[in-house]
Coordinates of C-alpha atoms and ligand atoms in Angstrom, one line a residue:
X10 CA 285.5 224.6 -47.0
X11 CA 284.7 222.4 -50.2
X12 CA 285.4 219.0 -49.5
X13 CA 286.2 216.1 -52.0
X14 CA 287.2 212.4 -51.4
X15 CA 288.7 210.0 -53.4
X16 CA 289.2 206.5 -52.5
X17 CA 292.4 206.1 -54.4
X18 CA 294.7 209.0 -56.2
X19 CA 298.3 209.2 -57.1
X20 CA 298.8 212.6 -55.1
X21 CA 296.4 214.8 -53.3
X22 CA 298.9 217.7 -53.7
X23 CA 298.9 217.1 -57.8
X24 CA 294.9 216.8 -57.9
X25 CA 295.1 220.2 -56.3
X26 CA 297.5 221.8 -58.9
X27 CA 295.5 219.7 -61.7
X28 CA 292.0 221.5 -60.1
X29 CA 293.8 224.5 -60.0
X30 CA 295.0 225.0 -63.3
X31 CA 291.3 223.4 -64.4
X32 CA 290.1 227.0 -62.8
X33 CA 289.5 226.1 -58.9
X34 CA 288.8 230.0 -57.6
X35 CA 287.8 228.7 -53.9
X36 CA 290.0 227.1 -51.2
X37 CA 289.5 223.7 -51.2
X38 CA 289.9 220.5 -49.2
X39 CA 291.3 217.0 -50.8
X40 CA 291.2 213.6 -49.0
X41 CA 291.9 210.1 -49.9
X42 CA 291.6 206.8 -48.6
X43 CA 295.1 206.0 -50.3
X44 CA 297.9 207.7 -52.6
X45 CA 299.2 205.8 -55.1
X46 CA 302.4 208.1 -55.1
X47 CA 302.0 210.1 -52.6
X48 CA 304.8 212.9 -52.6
X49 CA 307.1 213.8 -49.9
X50 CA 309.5 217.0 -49.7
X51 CA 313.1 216.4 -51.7
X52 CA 312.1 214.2 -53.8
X53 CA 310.9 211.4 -51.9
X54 CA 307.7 210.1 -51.7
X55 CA 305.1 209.3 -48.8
X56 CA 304.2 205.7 -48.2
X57 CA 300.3 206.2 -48.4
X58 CA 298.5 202.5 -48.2
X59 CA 294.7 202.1 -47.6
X60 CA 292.6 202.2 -44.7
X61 CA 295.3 202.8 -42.1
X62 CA 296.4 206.8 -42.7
X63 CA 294.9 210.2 -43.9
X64 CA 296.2 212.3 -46.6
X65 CA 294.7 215.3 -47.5
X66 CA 295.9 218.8 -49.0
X67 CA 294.3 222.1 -48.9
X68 CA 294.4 224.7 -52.0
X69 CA 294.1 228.1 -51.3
X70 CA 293.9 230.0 -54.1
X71 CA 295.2 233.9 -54.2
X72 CA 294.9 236.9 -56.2
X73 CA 298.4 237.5 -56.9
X74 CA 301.7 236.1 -57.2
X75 CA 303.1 238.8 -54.5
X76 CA 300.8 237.1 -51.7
X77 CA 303.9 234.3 -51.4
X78 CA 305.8 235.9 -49.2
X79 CA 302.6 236.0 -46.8
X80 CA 302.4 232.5 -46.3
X81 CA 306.2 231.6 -45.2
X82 CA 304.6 230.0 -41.8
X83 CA 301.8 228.4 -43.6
X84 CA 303.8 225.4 -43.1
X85 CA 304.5 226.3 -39.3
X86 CA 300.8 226.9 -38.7
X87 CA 300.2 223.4 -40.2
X88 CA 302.6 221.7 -37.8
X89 CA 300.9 223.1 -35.1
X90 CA 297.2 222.4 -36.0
X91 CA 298.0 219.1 -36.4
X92 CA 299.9 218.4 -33.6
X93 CA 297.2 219.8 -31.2
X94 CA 294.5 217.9 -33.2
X95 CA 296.3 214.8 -32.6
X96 CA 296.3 215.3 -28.6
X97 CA 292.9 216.3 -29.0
X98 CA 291.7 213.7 -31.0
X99 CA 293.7 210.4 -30.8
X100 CA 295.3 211.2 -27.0
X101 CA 299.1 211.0 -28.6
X102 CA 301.5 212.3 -27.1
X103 CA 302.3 214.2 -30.3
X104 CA 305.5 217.1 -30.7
X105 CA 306.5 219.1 -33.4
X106 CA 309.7 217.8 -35.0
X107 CA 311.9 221.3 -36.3
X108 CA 311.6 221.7 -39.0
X109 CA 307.6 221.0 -39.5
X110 CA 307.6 217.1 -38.7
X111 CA 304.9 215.7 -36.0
X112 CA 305.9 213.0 -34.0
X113 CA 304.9 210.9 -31.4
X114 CA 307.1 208.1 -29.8
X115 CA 310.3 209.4 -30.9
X116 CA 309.2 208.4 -34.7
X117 CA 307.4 210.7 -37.4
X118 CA 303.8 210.2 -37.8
X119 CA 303.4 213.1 -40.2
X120 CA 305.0 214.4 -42.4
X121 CA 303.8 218.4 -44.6
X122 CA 304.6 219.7 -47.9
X123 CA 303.7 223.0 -49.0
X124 CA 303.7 224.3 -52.7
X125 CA 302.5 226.9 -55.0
X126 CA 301.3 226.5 -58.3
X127 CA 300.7 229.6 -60.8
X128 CA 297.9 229.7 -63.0
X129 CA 298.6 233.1 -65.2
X130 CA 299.1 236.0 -62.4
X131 CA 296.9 233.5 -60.0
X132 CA 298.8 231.9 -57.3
X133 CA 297.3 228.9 -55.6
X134 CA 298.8 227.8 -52.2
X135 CA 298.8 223.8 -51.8
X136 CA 299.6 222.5 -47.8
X137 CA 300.0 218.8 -48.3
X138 CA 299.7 216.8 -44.9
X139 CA 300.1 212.4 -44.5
X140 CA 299.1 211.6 -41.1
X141 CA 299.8 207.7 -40.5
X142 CA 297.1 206.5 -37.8
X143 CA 297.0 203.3 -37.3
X144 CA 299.8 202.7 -40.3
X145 CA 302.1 200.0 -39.8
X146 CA 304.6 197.6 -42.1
X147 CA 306.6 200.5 -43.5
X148 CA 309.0 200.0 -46.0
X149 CA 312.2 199.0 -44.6
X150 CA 314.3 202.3 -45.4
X151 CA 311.6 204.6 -43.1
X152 CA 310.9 202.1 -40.7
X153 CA 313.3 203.2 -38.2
X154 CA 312.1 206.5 -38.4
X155 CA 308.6 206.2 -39.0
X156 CA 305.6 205.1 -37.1
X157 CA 301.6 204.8 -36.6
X158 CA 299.5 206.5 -33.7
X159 CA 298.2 203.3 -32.4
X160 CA 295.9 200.5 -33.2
X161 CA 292.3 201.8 -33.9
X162 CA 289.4 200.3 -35.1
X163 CA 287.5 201.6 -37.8
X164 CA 284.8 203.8 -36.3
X165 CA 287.9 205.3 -34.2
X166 CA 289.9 205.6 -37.7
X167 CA 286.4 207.0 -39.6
X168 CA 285.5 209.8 -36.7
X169 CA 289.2 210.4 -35.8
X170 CA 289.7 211.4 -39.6
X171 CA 286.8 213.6 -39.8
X172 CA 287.8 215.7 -36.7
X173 CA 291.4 216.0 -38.1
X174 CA 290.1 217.4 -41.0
X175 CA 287.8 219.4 -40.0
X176 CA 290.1 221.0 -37.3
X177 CA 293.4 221.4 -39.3
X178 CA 290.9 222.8 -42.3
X179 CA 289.5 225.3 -39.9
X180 CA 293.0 226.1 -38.7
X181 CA 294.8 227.1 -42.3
X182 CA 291.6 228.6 -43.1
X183 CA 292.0 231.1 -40.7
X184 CA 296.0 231.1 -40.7
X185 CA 295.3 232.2 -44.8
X186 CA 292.5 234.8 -43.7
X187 CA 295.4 236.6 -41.6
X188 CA 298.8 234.6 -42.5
X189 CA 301.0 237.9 -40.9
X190 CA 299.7 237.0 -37.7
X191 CA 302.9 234.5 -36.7
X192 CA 303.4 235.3 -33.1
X193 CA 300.6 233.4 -31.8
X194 CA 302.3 230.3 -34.0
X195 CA 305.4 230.3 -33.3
X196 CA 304.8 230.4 -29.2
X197 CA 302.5 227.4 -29.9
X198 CA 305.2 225.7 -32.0
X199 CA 308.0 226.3 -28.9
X200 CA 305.3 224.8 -26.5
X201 CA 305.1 221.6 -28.9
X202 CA 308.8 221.2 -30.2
X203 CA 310.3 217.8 -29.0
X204 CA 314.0 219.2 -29.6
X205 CA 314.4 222.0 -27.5
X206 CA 316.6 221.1 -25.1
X207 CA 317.8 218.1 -26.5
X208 CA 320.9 216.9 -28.7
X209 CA 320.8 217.3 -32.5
X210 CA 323.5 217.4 -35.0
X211 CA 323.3 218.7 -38.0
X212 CA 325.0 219.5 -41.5
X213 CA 326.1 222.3 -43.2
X214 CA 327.2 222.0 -47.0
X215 CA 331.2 221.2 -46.9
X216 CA 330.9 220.9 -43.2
X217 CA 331.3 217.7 -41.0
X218 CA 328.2 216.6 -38.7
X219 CA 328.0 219.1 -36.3
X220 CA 326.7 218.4 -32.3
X221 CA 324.9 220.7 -30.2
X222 CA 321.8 221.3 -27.7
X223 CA 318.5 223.1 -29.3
X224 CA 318.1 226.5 -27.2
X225 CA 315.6 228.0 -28.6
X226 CA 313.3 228.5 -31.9
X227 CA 313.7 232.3 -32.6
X228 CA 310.5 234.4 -34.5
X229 CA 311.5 233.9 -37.8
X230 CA 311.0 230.0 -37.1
X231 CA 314.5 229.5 -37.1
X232 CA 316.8 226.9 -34.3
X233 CA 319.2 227.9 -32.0
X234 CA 321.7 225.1 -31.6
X235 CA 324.4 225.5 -28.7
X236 CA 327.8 224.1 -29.9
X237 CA 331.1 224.0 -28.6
X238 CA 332.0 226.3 -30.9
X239 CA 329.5 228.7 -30.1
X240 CA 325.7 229.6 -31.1
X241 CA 324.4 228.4 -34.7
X242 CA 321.3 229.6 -36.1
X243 CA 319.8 227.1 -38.6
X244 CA 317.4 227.8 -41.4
X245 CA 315.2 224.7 -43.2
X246 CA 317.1 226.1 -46.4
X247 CA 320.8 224.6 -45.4
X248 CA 320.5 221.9 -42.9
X249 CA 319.6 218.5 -41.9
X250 CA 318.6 217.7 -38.3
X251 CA 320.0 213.7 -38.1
X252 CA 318.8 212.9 -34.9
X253 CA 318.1 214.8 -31.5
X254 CA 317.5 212.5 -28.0
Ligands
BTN26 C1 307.4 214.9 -46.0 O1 307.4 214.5 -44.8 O2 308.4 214.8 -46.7 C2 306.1 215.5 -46.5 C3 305.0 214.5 -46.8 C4 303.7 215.1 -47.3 C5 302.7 214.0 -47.6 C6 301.4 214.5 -47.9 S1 300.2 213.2 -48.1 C7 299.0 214.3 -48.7 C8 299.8 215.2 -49.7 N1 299.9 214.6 -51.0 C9 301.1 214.2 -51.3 O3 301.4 213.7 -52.4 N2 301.9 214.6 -50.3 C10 301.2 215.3 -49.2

C-alpha cells in the first residue's frame, strides 16, 4: 500500500478526507510522528504527543456509496489486527476492549475511529488507529483509563512501528478485498475480548447504570450481558460500557 509520513499533522483521519477529496483513487496509508489534534470518536480528541505513540489511518477508496454497508466490521477487523500485532510485536498482553478498544493492563492503549467521506458518488473508507507505545504523562482526565505499552527505546519504538504498520495495513487490506467475510473476525475477536466473563454495567438512554456478567459476543458483533433481570443484548449505537473487572 502507498505510504506517507508526516512528522507533525493535526489529524491523520482529516489528511485522508482532505487527499480524498483532492482525488486519491488508491487505498492509502497515513502516519505521523505526532497529531496536533488528533480526533477521537464523540467528539473527543486523542492525546497524540511526539516520539512516544503511532497514529496512522488508512483510506480505502470505493466505487460506490452502496459499498457502506460492506464494511460494518471494518472496525472489528481493526481491533483484532492490532491486538494480535501487539502480542506479536511488543509481547503485551493486549485484549480487545467491546466495543473496538485494545487494551493491555486493564487501561486502553488504543483507541479506532472509522469514517466515510463522499467525494461525488465515490465513497472513501477512513479506519483511524492511536496506538500509545511507550506514551506516558496523559492528561489528567484519561489517565485513569489510559496507558503506554511499556518503556522502549527508540530502535524498539522505530522497528516496532514499522511492523504495526505493515501488519495492520496488510490486515484491512485484505479485510476490504473481502469485508463479507466476518466469521473468521468475530471468533478472533471472542478469543481476544477481555470482558467476557467479567462484570460491566452499562447505560441505556433514560435507564439507571445497569450490572451484569458479559456471556458472550454474538455474530453481528453485538454483547450478551447476563442481568438479574434477564439477558440484554447491547449494540455500540445505545450504550456505554463504564467499567468491567
Ligand atoms: C477513540 O478511541 O475514541 C478513537 C481514537 C482514534 C485515534 C486515531 S489516531 C490516528 C487517527 N487520526 C485521528 O485524528 N484519529 C485517529
Amino acid at each position: 500500500m502507498k505510504t506517507v509520513y508526516y512528522e507533525t499533522i493535526d489529524s491523520t483521519n482529516e489528511e485522508a478526507k482532505r487527499r480524498f477529496a483532492a482525488g486519491e483513487a488508491e487505498p492509502l496509508l497515513i502516519w505521523a510522528n505526532m497529531q496536533t489534534a488528533g480526533k477521537g470518536r464523540n467528539g473527543r480528541s486523542f492525546y497524540s504527543p511526539e516520539n512516544t505513540g503511532l497514529y496512522f489511518s488508512v483510506l480505502y477508496p470505493c466505487s460506490s456509496k452502496q459499498m457502506l454497508q460492506d464494511f460494518i466490521f471494518v472496525t472489528t477487523a481493526a481491533a483484532v489486527a492490532v491486538c494480535k500485532s501487539l502480542r506479536k510485536n511488543t509481547g503485551a498482553d493486549a485484549g480487545i476492549k467491546w466495543i473496538n478498544d485494545v487494551y493491555v493492563g486493564g487501561k486502553k492503549a488504543c483507541g479506532i475511529l472509522a469514517e466515510a467521506t463522499y467525494r461525488g458518488d465515490e465513497l472513501g473508507v477512513i479506519v483511524g488507529i492511536g496506538i500509545n507505545l511507550s506514551t506516558k504523562d496523559f492528561p489528567k482526565e484519561i489517565s485513569d483509563v489510559a496507558s503506554g505499552i511499556g518503556d522502549f527505546t527508540k530502535e524498539q519504538l522505530h522497528e516496532m512501528r514499522e511492523a504495526i504498520l505493515a501488519d495492520v495495513g496488510d490486515a484491512l487490506c485484505d479485510y476490504f478485498k473481502n469485508p463479507s467475510d466476518h466469521s473468521a473476525i468475530i471468533a478472533s475477536y471472542r478469543q481476544m475480548s477481555v470482558v467476557l466473563g467479567k462484570e460491566v454495567s452499562f447505560v441505556r438512554q433514560g435507564e439507571n447504570e445497569i450490572h451484569g456478567i458479559a456471556k458472550d459476543i454474538l455474530d453481528d458483533g453485538s454483547l450478551l450481558v447476563a442481568c438479574e433481570d434477564g439477558e440484554h443484548i447491547l449494540n455500540s449505537g445505545e450504550i456505554h460500557l463504564s467499567f468491567y473487572r
